[in-house]
Short mmCIF file of C-alpha atoms and ligand atoms in Angstrom, two decimals:
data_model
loop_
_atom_site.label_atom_id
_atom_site.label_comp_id
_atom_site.label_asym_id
_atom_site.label_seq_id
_atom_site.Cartn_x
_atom_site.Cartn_y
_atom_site.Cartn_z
CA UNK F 1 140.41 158.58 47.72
CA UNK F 2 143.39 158.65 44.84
CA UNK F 3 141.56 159.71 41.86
CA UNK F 4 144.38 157.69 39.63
CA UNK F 5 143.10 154.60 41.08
CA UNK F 6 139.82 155.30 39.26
CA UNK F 7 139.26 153.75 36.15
CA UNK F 8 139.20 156.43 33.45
CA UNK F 9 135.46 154.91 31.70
CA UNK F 10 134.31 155.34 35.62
CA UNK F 11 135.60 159.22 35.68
CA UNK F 12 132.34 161.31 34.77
CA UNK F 13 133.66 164.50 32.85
CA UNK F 14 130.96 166.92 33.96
CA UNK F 15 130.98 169.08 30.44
CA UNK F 16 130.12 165.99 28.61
CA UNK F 17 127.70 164.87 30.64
CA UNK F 18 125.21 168.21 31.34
CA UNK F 19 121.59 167.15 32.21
CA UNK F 20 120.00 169.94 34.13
CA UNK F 21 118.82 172.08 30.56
CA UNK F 22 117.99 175.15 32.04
CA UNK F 23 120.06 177.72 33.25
CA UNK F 24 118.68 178.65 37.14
CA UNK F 25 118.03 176.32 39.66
CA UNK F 26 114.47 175.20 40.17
CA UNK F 27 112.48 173.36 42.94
CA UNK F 28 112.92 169.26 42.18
CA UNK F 29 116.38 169.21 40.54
CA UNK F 30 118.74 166.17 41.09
CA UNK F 31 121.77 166.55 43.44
CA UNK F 32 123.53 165.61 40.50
CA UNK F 33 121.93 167.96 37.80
CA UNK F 34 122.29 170.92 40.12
CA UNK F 35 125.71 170.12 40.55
CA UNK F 36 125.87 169.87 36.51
CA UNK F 37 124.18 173.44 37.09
CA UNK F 38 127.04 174.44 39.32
CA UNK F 39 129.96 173.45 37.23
CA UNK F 40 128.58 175.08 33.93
CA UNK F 41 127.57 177.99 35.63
CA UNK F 42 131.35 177.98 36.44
CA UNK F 43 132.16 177.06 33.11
CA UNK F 44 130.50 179.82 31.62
CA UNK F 45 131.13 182.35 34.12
CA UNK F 46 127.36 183.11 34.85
CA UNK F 47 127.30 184.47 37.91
CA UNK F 48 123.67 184.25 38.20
CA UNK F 49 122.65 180.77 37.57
CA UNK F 50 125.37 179.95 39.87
CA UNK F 51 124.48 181.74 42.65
CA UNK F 52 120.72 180.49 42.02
CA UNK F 53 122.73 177.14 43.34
CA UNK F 54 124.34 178.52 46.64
CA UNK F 55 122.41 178.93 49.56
CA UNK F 56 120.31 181.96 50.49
CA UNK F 57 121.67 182.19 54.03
CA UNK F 58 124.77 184.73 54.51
CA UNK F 59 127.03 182.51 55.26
CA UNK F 60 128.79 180.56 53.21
CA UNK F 61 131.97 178.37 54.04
CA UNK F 62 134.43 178.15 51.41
CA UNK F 63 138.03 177.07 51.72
CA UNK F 64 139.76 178.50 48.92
CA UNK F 65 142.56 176.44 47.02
CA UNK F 66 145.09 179.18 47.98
CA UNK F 67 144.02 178.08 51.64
CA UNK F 68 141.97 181.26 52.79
CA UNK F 69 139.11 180.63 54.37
CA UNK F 70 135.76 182.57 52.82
CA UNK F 71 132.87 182.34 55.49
CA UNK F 72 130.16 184.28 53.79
CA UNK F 73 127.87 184.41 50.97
CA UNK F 74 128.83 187.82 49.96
CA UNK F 75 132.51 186.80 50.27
CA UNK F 76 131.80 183.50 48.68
CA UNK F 77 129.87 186.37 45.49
CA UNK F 78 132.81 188.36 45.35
CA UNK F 79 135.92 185.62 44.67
CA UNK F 80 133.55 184.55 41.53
CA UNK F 81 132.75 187.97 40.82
CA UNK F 82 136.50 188.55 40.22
CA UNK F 83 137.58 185.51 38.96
CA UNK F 84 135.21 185.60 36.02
CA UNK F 85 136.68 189.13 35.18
CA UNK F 86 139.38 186.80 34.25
CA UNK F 87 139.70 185.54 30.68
CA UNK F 88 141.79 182.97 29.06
CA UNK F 89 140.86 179.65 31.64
CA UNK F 90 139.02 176.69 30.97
CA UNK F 91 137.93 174.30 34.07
CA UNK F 92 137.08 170.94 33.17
CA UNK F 93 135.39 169.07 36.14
CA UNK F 94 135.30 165.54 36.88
CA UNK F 95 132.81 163.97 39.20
CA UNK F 96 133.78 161.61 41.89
CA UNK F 97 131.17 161.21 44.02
CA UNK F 98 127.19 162.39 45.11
CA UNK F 99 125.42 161.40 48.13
CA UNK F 100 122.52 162.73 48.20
CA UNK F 101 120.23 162.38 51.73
CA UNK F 102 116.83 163.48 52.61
CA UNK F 103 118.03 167.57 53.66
CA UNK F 104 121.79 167.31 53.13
CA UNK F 105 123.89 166.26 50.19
CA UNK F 106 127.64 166.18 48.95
CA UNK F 107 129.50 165.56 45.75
CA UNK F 108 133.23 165.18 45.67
CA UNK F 109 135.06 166.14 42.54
CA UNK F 110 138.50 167.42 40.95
CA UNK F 111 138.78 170.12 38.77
CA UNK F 112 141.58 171.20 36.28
CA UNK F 113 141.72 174.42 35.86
CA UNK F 114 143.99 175.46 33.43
CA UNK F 115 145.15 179.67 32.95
CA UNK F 116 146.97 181.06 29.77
CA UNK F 117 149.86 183.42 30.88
CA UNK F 118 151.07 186.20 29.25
CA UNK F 119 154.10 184.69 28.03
CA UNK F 120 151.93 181.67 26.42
CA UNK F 121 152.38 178.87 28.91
CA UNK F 122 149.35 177.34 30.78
CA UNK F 123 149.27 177.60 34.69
CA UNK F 124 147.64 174.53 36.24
CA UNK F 125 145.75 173.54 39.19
CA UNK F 126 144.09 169.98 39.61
CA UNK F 127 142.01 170.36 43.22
CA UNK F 128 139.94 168.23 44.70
CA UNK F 129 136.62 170.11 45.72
CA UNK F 130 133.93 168.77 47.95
CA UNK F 131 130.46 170.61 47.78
CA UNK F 132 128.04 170.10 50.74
CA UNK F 133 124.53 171.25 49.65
CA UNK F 134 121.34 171.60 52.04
CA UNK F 135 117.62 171.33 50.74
CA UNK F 136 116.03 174.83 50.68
CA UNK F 137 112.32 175.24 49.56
CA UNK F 138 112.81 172.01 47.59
CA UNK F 139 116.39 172.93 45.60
CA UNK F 140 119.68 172.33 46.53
CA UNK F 141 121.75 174.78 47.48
CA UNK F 142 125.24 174.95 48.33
CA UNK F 143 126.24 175.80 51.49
CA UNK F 144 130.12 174.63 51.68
CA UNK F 145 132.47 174.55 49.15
CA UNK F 146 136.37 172.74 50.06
CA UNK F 147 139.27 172.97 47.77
CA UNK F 148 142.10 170.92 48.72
CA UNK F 149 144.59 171.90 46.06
CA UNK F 150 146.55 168.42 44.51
CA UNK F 151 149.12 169.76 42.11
CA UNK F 152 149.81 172.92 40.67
CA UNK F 153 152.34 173.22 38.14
CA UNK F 154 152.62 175.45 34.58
CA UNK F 155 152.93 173.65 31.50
CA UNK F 156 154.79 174.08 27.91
CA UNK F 157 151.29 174.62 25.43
CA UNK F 158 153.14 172.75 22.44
CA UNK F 159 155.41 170.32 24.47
CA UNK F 160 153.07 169.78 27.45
CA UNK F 161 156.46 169.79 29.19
CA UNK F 162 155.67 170.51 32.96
CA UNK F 163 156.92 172.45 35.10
CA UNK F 164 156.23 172.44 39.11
CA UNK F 165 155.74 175.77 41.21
CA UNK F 166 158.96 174.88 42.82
CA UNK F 167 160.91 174.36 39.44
CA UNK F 168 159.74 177.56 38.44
CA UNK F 169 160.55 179.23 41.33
CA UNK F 170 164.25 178.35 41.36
CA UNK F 171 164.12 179.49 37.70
CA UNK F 172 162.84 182.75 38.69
CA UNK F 173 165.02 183.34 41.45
CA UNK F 174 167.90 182.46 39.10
CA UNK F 175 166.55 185.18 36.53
CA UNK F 176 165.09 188.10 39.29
CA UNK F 177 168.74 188.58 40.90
CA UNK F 178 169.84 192.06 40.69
CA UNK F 179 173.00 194.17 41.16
CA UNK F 180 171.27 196.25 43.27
CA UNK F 181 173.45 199.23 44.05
CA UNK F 182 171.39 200.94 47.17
CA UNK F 183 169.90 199.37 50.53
CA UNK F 184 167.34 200.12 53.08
CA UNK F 185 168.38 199.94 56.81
CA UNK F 186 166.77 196.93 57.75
CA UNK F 187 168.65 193.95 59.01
CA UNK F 188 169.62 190.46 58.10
CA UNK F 189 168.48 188.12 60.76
CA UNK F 190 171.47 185.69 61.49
CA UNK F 191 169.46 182.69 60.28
CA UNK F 192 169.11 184.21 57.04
CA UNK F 193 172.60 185.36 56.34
CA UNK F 194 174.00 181.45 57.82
CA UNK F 195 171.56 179.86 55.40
CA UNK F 196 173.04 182.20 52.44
CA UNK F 197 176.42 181.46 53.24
CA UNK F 198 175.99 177.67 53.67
CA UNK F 199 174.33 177.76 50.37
CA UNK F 200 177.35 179.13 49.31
CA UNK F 201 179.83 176.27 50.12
CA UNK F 202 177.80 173.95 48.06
CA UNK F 203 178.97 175.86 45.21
CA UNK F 204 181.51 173.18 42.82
CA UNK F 205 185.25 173.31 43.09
CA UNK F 206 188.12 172.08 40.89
CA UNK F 207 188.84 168.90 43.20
CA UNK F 208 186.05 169.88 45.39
CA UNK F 209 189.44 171.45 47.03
CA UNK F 210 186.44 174.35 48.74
CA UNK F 211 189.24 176.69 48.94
CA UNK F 212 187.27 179.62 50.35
CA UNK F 213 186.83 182.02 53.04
CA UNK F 214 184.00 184.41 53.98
CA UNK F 215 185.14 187.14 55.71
CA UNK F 216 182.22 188.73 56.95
CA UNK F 217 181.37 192.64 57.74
CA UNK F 218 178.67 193.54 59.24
CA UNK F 219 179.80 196.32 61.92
CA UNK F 220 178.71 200.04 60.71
CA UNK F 221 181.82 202.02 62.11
CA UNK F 222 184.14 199.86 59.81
CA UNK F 223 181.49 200.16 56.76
CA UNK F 224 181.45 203.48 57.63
CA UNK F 225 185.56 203.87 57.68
CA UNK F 226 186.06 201.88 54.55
CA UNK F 227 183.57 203.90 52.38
CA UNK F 228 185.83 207.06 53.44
CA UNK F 229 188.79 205.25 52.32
CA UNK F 230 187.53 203.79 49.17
CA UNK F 231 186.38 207.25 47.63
CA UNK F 232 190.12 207.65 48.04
CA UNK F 233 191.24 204.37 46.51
CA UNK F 234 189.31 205.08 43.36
CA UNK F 235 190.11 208.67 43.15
CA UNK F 236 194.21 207.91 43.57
CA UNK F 237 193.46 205.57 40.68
CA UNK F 238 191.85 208.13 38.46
CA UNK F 239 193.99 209.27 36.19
CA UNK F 240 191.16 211.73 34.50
CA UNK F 241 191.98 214.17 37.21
CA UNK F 242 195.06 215.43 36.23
CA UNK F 243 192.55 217.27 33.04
CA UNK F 244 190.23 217.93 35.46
CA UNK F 245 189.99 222.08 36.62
CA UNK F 246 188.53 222.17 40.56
CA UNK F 247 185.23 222.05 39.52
CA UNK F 248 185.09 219.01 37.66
CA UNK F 249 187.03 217.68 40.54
CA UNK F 250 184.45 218.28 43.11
CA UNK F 251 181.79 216.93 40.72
CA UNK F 252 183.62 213.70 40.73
CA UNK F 253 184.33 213.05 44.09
CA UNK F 254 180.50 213.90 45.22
CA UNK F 255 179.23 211.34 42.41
CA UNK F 256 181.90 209.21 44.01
CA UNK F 257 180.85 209.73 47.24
CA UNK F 258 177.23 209.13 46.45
CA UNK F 259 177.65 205.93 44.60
CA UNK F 260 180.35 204.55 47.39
CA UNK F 261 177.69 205.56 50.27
CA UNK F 262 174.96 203.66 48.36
CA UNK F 263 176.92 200.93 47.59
CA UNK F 264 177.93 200.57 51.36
CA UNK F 265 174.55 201.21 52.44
CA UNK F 266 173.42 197.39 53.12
CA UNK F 267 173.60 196.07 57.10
CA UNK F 268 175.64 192.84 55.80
CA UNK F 269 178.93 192.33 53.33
CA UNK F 270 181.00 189.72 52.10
CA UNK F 271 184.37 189.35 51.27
CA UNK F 272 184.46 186.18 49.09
CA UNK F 273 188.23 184.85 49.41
CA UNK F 274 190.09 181.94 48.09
CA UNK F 275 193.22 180.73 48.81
CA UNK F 276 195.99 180.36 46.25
CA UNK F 277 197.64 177.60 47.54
CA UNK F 278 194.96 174.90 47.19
CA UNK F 279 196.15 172.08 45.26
CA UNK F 280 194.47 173.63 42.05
CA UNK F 281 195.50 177.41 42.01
CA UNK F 282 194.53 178.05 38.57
CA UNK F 283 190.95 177.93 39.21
CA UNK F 284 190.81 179.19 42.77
CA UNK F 285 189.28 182.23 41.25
CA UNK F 286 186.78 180.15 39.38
CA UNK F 287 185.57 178.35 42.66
CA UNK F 288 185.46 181.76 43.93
CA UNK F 289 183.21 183.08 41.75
CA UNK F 290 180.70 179.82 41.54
CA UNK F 291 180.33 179.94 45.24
CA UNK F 292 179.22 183.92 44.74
CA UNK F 293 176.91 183.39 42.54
CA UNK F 294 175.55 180.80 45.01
CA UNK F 295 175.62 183.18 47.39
CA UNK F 296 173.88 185.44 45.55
CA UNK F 297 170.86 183.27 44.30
CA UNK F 298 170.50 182.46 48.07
CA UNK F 299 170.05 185.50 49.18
CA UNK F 300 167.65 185.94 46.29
CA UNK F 301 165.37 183.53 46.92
CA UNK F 302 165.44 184.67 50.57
CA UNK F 303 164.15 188.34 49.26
CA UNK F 304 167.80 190.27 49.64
CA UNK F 305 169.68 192.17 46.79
CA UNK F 306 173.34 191.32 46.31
CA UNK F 307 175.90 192.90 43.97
CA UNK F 308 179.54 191.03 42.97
CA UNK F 309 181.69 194.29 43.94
CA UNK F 310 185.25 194.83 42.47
CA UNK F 311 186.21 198.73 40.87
CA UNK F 312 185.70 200.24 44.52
CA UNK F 313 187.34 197.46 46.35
CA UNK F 314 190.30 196.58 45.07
CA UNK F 315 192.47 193.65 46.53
CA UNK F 316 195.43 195.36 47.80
CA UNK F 317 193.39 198.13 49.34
CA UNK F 318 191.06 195.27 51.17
CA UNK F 319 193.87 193.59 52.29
CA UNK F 320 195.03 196.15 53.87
CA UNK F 321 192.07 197.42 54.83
CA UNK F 322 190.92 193.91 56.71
CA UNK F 323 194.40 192.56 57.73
CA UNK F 324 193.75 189.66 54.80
CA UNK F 325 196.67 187.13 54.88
CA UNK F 326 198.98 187.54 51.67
CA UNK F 327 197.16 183.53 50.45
CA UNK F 328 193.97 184.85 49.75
CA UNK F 329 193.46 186.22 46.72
CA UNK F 330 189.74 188.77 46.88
CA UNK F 331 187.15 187.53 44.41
CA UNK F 332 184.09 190.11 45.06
CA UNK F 333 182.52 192.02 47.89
CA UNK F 334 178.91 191.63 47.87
CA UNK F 335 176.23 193.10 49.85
CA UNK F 336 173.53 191.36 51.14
CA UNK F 337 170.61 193.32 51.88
CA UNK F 338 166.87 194.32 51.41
CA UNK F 339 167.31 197.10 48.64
CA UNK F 340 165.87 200.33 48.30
CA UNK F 341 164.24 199.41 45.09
CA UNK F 342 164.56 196.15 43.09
CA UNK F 343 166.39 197.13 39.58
CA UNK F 344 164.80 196.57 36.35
CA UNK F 345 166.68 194.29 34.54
CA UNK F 346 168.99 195.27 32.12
CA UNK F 347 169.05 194.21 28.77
CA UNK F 348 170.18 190.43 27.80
CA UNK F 349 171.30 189.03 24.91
CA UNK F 350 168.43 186.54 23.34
CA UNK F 351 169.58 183.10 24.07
CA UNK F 352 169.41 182.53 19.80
CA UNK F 353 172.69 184.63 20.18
CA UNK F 354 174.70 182.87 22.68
CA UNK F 355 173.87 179.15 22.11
CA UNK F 356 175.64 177.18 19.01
CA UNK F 357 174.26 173.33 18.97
CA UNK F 358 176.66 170.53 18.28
CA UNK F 359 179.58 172.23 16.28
CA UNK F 360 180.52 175.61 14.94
CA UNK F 361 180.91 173.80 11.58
CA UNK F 362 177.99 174.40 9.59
C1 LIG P 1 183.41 190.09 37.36
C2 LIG P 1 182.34 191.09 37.70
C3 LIG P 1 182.69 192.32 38.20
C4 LIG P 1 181.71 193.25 38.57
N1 LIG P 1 182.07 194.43 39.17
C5 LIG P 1 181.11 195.29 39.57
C6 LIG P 1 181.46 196.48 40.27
O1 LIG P 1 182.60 196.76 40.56
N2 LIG P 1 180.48 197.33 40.61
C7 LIG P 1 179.16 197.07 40.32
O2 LIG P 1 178.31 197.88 40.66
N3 LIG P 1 178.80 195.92 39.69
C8 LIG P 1 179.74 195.04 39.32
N4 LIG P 1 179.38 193.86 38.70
C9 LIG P 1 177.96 193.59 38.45
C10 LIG P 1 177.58 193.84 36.99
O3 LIG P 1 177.65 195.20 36.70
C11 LIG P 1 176.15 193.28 36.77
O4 LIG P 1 176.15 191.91 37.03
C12 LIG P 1 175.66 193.53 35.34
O5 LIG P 1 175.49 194.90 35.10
C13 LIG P 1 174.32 192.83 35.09
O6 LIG P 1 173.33 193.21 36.00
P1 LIG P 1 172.58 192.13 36.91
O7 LIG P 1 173.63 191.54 37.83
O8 LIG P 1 171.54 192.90 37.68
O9 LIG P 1 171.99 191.10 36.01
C14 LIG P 1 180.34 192.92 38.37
C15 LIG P 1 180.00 191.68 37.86
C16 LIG P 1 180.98 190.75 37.56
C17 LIG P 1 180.56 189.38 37.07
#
């Protein structure tokens, strides 16, 4: 049944609409008013009066909205027990449907539960849930309870603007990549890193000219050989040495060492290349750099840490380095890997800072 193809007058909105008057369950109650009972038990978050509505047995079925499946009456205790630890939720309930026969009964409804989150919008879940009840010393008492989740989404609280779990998600992906600077061991399946770097050729180019190449690293010995040859590399480039006595020197290159080992720790890297003689050279580097960041939020949302690498790699070493043909300029080489620990993020300017609406003129 579509609930929108109800009539609104038809829709019963359980809070309005509370007959049973006392709190507990008690022999001769209506389906219907012990279901009343049920919902503002809920409403409330009175454990007890609820639970004078659910069966006596131990078990319980309950099919959670989340899709776990609850099969006793202890279990079917405990999920209320927590939830109603929780504050800041309202459920309004709205009644479909009671049949109510001589031992068994069921009512089919949707609620709307609605959360406040920390950062002021409302979480949402509308669910439809059907409630089978069996007769037990002359009160009805639930015995199954089925959520069968129909939206979920988090809304604006001034706008009501909506936003879907998958919406939010990409948003959240966008905002939780890191530069993450040290990896654990474990490895990329292929899958994972071909559905990273496909993601990455969808990335916009000036004349959709696509003037990239991937060059991708994954074997260890090479890893292994260019992290010797980049502490090098940066260290030929350091001009601080010449002030530097021995000691100093030796300080250096082990912090170098340290931070080149860590940043060549991950099992997968990428050389993002472009070539300069597409038909739009000027923004080769550009396209380069959207189709990392593509990359990058790929490999996000797939659970991996990236990084868009340039002091310890830089483009006439890798060229050497990987034989790259003299056309291909190097954009960034970026890891792709599970890190060691997920960075905190680091500080961002507030958005009232970086946005200017219409025209600088006042
Ligand atoms: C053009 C560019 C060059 C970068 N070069 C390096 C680099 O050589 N080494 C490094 O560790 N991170 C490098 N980064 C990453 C930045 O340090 C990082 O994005 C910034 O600190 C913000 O952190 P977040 O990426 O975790 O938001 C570079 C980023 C960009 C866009």
């Amino acid at each position: 049944m579509n609930p929108r193809s109800i009539p609104l007058a038809a829709m019963l909105l359980v809070t309005a609409m509370c007959t049973a008057t006392d709190a507990q369950n008690r022999p001769g109650l209506s389906l219907r008013e012990t279901f009343d009972l049920y919902v503002r038990s809920i409403q409330r978050s009175d454990i007890d009066a609820l639970f004078s509505t659910v069966t006596d047995e131990p078990r319980v079925t309950f099919l959670t909205s989340a899709g776990r499946l609850i099969d006793s009456r202890e279990g079917y205790y405990q999920f209320h027990q927590e939830w109603f630890k929780e504050a800041g939720w309202e459920m309004p309930v709205e009644l479909l449907e009671v049949r109510e026969g001589a031992d068994y009964g069921s009512t089919l409804a949707i609620f709307h539960y609605r959360q406040k989150q920390p950062d002021g919008r409302v979480q949402a879940l509308d669910s439809y849930f059907t409630l089978i009840f069996h007769k037990e010393h002359d009160m009805w008492k639930v015995v199954t309870d089925v959520c069968t989740p129909i939206e979920r989404y988090t809304m604006e609280p001034d706008s009501g603007v909506k936003y879907t779990t998958d919406q939010l998600y990409l948003l959240d992906t966008v905002k939780n990549r890191r530069t993450v600077r040290k990896y654990k061991p474990m490895p990329v399946p292929k899958d994972h890193l071909l559905a990273i770097l496909d993601a990455a050729r969808y990335a916009p180019t000036a004349g959709n000219q696509q003037p990239w190449t991937f060059l991708v690293i994954q074997d260890r010995a090479r890893l292994d050989r260019l992290e010797g040859e980049a502490v090098e590399w940066y260290l030929e480039r350091d001009k601080s040495q010449a002030t530097r006595d021995e000691a100093a020197l030796q300080k250096l290159r082990q912090s170098l060492q340290e931070q080149i080992t860590n940043a060549l720790s991950a099992p997968v890297y990428v050389a993002v290349l472009v070539d300069s003689t597409s038909a739009y050279p000027e923004y080769v580097m550009t396209d380069g750099a959207l189709a990392a960041e593509n990359l990058m939020l790929a490999a996000r949302a797939l659970g991996y840490g990236t990084g868009f690498f340039t002091t310890f790699f830089p483009e006439a070493r890798m060229r050497a380095f990987f034989q790259i043909p003299d056309r291909y300029k190097l954009v960034c080489f970026t890891p792709i890997g599970v890190p060691e620990e997920w960075p905190t993020t680091p500080e961002k300017k507030g958005l009232e800072t970086l946005v200017v609406y219409e025209s600088f003129r006042k």
